[in-house]
PDB file of C-alpha atoms in Angstrom:
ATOM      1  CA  UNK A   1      67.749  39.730  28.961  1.00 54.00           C
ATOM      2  CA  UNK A   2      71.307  39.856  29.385  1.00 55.00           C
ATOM      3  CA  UNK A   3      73.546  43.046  28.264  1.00 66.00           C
ATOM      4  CA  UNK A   4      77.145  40.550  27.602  1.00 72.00           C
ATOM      5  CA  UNK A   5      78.486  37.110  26.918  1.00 77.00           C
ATOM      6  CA  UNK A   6      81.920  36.432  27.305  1.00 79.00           C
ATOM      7  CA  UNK A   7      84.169  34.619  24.667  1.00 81.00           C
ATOM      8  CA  UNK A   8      82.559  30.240  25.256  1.00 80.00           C
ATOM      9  CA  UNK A   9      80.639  31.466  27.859  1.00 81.00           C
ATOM     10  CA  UNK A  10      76.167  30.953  28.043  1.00 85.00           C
ATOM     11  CA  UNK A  11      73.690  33.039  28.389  1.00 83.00           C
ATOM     12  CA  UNK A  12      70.312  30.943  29.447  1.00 86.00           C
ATOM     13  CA  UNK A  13      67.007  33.285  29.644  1.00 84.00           C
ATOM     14  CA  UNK A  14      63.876  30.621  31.600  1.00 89.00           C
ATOM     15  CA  UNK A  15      59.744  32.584  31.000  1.00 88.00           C
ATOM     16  CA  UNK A  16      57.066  31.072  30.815  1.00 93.00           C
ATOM     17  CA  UNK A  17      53.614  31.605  28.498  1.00 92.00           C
ATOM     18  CA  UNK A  18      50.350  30.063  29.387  1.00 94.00           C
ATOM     19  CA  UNK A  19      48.415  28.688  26.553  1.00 91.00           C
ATOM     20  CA  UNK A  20      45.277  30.014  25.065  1.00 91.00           C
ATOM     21  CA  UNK A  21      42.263  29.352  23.824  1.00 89.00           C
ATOM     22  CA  UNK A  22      43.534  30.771  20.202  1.00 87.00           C
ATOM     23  CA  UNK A  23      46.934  29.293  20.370  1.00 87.00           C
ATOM     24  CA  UNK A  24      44.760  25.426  20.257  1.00 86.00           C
ATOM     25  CA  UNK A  25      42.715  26.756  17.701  1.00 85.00           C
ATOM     26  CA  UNK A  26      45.655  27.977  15.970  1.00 84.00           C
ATOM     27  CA  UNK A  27      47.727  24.124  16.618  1.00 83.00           C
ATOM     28  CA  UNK A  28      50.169  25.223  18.143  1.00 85.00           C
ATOM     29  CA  UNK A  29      52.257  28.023  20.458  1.00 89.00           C
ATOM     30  CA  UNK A  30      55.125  29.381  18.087  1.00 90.00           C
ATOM     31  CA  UNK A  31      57.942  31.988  20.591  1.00 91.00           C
ATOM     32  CA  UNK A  32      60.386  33.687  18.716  1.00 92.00           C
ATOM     33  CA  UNK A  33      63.083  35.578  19.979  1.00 90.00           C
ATOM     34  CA  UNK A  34      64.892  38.679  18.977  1.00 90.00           C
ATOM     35  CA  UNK A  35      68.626  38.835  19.529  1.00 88.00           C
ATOM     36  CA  UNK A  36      70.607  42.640  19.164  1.00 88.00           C
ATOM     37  CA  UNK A  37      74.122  43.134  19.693  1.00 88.00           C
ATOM     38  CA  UNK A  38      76.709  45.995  19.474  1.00 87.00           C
ATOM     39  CA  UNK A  39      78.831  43.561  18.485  1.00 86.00           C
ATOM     40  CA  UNK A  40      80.467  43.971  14.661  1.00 85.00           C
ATOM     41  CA  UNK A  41      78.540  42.053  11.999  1.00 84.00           C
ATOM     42  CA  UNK A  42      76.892  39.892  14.832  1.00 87.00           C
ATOM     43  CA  UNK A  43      72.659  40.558  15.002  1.00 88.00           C
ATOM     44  CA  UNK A  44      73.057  44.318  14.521  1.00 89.00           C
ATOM     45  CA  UNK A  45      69.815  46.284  15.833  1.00 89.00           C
ATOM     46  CA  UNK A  46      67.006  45.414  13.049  1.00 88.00           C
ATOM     47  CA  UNK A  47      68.792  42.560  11.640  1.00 90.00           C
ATOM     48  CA  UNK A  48      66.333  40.527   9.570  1.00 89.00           C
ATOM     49  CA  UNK A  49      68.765  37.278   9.933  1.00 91.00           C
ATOM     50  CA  UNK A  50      67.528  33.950  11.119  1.00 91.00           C
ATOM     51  CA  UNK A  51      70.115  33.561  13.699  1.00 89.00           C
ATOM     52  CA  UNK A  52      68.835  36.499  15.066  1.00 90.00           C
ATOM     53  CA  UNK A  53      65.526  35.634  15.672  1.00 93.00           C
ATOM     54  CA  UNK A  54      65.272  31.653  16.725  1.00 92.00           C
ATOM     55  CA  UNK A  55      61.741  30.452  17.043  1.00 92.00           C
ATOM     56  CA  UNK A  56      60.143  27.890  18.835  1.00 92.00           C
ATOM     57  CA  UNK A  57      57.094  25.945  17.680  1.00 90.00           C
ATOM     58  CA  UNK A  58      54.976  23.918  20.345  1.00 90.00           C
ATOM     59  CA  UNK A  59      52.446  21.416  18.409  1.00 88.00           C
ATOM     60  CA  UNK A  60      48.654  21.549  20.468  1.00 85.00           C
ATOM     61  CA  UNK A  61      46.938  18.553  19.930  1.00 85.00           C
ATOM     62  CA  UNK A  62      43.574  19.330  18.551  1.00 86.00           C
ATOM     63  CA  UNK A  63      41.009  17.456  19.709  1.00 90.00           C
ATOM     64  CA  UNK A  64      37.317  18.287  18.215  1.00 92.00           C
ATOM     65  CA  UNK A  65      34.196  17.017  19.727  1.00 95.00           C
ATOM     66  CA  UNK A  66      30.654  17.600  19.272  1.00 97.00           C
ATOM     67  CA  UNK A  67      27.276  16.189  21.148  1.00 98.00           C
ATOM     68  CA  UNK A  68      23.613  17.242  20.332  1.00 98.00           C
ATOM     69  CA  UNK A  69      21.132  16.677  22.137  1.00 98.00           C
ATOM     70  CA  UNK A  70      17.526  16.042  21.389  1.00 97.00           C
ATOM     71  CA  UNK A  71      14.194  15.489  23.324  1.00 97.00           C
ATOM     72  CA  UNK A  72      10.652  15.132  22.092  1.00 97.00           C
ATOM     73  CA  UNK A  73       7.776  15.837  24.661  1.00 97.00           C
ATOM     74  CA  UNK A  74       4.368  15.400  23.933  1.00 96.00           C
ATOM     75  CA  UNK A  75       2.969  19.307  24.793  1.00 94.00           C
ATOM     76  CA  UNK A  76      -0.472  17.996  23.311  1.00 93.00           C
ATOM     77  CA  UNK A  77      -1.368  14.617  25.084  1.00 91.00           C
ATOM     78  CA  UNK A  78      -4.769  13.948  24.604  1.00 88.00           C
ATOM     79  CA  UNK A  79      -5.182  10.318  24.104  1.00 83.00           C
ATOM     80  CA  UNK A  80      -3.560   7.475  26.075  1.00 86.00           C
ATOM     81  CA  UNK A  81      -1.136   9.156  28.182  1.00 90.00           C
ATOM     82  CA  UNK A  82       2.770   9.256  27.243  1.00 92.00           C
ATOM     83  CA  UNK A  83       1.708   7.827  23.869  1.00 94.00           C
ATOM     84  CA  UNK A  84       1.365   9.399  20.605  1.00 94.00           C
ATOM     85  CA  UNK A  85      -2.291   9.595  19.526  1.00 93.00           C
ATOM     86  CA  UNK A  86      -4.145  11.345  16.005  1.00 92.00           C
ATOM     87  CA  UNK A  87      -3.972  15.341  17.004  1.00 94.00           C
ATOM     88  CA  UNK A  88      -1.184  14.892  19.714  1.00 95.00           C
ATOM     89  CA  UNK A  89       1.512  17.770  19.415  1.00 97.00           C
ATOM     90  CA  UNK A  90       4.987  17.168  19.690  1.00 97.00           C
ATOM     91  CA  UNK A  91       7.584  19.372  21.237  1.00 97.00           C
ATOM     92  CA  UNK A  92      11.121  19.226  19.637  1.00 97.00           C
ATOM     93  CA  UNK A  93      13.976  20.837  21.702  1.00 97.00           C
ATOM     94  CA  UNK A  94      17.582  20.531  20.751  1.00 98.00           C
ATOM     95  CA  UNK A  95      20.691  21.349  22.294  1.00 98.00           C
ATOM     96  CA  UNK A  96      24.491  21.377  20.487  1.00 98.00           C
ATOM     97  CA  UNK A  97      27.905  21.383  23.197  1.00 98.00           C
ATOM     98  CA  UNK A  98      31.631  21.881  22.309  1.00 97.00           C
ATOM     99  CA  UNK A  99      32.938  18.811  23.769  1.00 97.00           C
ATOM    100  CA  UNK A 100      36.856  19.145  22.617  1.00 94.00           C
ATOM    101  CA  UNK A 101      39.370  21.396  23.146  1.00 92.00           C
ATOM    102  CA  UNK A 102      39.136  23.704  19.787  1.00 92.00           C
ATOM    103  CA  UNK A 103      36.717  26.268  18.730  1.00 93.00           C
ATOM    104  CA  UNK A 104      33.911  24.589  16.414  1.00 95.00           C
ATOM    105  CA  UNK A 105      32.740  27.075  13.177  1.00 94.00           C
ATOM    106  CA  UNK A 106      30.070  27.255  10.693  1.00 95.00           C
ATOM    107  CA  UNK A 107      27.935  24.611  12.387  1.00 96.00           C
ATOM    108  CA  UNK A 108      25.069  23.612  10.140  1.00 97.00           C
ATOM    109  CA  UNK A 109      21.962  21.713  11.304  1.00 97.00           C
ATOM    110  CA  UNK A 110      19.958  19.445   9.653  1.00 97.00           C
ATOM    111  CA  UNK A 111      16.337  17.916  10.829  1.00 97.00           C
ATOM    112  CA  UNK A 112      14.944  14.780   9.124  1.00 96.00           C
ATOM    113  CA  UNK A 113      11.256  13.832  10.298  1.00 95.00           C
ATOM    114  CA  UNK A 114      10.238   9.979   9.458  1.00 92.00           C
ATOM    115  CA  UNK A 115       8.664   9.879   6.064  1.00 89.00           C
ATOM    116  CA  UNK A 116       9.460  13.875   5.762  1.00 94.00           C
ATOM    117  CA  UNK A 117      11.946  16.048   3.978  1.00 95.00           C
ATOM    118  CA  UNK A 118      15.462  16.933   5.672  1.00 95.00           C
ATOM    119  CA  UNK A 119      14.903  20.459   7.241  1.00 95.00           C
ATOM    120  CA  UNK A 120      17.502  23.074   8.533  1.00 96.00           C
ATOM    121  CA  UNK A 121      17.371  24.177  12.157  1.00 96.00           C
ATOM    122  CA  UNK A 122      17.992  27.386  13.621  1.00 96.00           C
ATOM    123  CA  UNK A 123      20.506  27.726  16.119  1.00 97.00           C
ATOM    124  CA  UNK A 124      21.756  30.320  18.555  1.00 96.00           C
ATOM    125  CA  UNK A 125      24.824  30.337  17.642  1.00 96.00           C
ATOM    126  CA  UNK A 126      27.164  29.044  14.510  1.00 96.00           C
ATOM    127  CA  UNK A 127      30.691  29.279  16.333  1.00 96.00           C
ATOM    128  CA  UNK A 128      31.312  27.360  19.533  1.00 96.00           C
ATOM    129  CA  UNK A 129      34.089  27.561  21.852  1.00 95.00           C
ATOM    130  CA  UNK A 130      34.956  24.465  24.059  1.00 95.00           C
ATOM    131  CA  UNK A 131      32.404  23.907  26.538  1.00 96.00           C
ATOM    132  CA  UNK A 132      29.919  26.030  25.154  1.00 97.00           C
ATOM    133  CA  UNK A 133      26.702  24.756  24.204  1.00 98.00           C
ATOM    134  CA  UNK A 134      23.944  26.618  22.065  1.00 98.00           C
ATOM    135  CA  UNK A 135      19.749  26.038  21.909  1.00 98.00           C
ATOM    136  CA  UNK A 136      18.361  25.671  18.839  1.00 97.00           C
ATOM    137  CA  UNK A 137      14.672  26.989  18.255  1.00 96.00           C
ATOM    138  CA  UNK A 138      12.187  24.534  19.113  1.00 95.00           C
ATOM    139  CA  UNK A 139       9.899  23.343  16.798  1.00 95.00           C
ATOM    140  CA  UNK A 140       6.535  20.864  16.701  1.00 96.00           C
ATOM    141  CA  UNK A 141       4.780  18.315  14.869  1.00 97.00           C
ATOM    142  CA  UNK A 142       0.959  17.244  15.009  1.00 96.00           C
ATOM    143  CA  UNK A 143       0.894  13.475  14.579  1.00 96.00           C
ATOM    144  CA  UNK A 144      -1.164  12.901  11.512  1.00 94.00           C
ATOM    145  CA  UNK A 145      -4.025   9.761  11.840  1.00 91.00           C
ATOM    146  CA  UNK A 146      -2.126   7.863   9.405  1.00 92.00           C
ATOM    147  CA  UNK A 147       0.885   8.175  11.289  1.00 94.00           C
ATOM    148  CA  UNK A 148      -0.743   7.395  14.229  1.00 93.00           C
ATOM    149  CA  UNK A 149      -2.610   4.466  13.026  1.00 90.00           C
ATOM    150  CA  UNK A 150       0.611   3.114  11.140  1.00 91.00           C
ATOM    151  CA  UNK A 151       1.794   2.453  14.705  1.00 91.00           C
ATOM    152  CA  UNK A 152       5.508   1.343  16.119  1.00 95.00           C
ATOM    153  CA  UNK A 153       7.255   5.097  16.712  1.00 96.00           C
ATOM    154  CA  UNK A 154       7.499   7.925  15.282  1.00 96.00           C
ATOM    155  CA  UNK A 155      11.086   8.852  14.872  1.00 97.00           C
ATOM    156  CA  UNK A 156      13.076  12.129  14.228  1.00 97.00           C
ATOM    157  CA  UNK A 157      16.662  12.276  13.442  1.00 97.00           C
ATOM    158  CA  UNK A 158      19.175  15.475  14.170  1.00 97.00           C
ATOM    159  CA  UNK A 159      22.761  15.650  12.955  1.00 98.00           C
ATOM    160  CA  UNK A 160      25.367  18.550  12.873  1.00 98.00           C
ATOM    161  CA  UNK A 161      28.431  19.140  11.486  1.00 97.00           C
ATOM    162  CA  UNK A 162      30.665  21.729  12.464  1.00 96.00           C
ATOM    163  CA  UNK A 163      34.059  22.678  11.026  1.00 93.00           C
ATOM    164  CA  UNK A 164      37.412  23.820  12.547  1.00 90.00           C
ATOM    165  CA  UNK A 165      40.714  24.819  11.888  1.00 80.00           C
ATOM    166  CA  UNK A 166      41.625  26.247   8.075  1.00 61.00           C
ATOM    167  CA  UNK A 167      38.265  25.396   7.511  1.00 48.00           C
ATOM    168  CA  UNK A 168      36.246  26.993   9.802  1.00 46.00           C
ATOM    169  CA  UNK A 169      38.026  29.798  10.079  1.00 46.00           C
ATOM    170  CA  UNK A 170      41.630  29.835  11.088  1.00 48.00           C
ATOM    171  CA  UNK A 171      44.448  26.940  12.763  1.00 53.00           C
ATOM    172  CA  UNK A 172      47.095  24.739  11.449  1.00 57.00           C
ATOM    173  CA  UNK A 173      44.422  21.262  11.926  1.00 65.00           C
ATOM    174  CA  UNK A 174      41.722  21.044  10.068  1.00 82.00           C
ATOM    175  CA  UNK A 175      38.476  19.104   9.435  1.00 88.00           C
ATOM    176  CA  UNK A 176      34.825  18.225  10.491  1.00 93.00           C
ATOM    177  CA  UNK A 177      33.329  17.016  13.166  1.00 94.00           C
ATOM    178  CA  UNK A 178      29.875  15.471  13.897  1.00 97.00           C
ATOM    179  CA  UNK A 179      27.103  14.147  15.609  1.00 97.00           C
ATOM    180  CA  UNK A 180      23.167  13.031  15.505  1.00 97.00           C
ATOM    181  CA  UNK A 181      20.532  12.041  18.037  1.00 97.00           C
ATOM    182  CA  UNK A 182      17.301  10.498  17.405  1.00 97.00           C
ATOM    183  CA  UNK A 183      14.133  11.344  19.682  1.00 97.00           C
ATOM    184  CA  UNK A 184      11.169   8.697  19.287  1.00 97.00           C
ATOM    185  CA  UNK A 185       7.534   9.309  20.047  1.00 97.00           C
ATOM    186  CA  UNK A 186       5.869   5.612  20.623  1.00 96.00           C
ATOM    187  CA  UNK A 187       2.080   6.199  18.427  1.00 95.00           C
ATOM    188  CA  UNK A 188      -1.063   3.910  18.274  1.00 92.00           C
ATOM    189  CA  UNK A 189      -4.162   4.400  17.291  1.00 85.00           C
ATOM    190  CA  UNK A 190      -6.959   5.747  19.219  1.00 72.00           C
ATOM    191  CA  UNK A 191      -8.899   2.859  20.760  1.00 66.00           C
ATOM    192  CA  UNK A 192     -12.649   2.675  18.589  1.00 63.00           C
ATOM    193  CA  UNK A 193     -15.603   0.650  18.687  1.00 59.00           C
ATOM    194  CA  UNK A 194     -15.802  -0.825  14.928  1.00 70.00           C
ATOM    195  CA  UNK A 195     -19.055  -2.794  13.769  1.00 71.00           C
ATOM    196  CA  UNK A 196     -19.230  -5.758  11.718  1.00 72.00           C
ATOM    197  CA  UNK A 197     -22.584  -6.354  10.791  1.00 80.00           C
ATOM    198  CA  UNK A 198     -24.562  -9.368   9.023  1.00 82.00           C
ATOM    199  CA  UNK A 199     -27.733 -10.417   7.704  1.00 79.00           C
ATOM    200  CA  UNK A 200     -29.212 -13.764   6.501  1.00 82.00           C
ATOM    201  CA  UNK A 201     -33.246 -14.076   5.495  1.00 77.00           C
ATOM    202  CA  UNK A 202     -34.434 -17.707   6.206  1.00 80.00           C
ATOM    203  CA  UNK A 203     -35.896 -20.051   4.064  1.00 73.00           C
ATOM    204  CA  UNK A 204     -34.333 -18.163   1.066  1.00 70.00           C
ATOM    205  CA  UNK A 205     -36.719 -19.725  -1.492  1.00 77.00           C
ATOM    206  CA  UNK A 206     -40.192 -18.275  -0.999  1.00 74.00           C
ATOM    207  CA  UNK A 207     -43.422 -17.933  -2.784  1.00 77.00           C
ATOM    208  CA  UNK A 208     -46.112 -15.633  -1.768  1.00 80.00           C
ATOM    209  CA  UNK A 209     -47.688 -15.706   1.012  1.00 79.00           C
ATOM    210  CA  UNK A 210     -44.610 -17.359   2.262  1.00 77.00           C
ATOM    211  CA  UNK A 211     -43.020 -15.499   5.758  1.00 84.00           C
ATOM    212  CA  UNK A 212     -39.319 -14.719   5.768  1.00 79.00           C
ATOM    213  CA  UNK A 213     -37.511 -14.521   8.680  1.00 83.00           C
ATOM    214  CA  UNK A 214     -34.316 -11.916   8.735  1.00 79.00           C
ATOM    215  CA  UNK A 215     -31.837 -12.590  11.521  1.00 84.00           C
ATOM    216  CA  UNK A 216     -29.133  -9.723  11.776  1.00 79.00           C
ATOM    217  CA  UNK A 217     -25.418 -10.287  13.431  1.00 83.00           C
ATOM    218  CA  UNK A 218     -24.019  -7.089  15.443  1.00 82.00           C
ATOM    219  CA  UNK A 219     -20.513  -7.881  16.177  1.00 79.00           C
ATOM    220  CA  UNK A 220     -18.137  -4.965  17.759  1.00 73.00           C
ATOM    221  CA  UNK A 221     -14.537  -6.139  16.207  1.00 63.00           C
ATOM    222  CA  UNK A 222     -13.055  -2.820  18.269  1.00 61.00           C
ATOM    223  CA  UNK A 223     -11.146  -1.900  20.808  1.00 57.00           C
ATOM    224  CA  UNK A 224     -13.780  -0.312  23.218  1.00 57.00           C
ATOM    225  CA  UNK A 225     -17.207  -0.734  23.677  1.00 66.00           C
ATOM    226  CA  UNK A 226     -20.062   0.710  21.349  1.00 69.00           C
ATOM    227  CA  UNK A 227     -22.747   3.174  23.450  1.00 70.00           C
ATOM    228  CA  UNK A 228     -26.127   4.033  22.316  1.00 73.00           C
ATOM    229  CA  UNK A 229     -25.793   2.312  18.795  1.00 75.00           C
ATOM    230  CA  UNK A 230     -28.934   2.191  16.848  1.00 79.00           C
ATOM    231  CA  UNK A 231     -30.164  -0.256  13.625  1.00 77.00           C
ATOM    232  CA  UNK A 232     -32.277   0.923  11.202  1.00 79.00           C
ATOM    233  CA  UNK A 233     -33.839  -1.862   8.817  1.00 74.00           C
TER     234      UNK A 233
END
């Protein structure tokens, strides 16, 4: 602050302001100054003149980023180990981070099971600030036979999409940012013994008194081997 300048002379004032969290989300740091005099007709105490208060504006580059994050673990593992079996439960967790440098709002979730209807997750949070991360609540799924016997991998599909700026809430930039993650279960079928049975009668054109011979075929087409299997003809 200075209390004179003479006639062509300079006044230079130097501060300095460190930047914010709100002044990014805002897009930008705006300084204005107020200048008084005593002087006649010159920025008299409350003068509401623009030459009287000059104002800087300092753009902030906004840079929005989102990641999610999501892991399937089979919690119920019954079958072959590490692989997806009839009755197997899976675990869902998922995680959401702030990634860029602005405040993300009004984050919405959405969850989309193969062959199921998109669901809406549950989150800790809506609003993240940069570097943040929220957990949303973890969820499961009991792998159905005919999933399991349809084979290949059962896949799930997360996206988000979070707004900032005007939209979300407040600051100069606007818009939406995004971001999806798959988790895949690999499935099979259980391994089962499965029977394919025949039976031919030989000769095939008999009269009485005539003996017929029957001559039955057992053949396992499975997987595994059949225990304690028993005929009845």
């Amino acid at each position: 602050m200075s209390n004179g300048v003479a006639p062509t002379g300079t006044c230079v004032l130097t501060g300095t302001y460190k930047v914010v969290q709100v002044d990014a989300d805002n897009g930008s740091v705006v300084n204005t100054a107020t200048v008084s005099t005593s002087t006649p007709d010159v920025c008299p105490a409350g003068s509401t003149e623009a030459r009287c208060h000059p104002t800087v504006t300092v753009p902030i580059e906004a840079r929005p980023a989102v990641a999610i994050v999501k892991v399937a673990t089979l919690t119920v593992d019954e079958g072959k180990q590490g692989v997806g079996n009839a009755g197997d439960v899976i675990t869902y967790a998922v995680r959401i981070s702030n990634t860029g440098n602005i405040t993300l709002n009004d984050m919405a979730t959405s969850d989309v099971l193969e062959n199921y209807p998109a669901t809406t997750l549950s989150c800790g949070a809506t609003s993240l600030a940069p570097g943040a991360s929220t957990d949303c609540n973890a969820y499961t799924h009991t792998i159905t036979r005919e999933e399991a016997n349809a084979g290949g991998t059962l896949d799930n599909l997360v996206k988000v999409t979070a707004r900032y700026g005007n939209l979300g809430g407040g600051g100069t930039a606007t818009g939406t940012a995004t971001a999806d993650a798959t988790a895949i279960v690999p499935v099979e079928p259980e391994a089962s013994s499965d029977l394919f049975v025949t039976k031919q009668a030989n000769p095939r054109d008999v009269k009485i008194g005539d003996l017929v011979r029957y001559t039955l075929t057992i053949k396992n087409v499975g997987q595994v081997d059949t225990i304690d299997a028993t005929l009845t003809d």
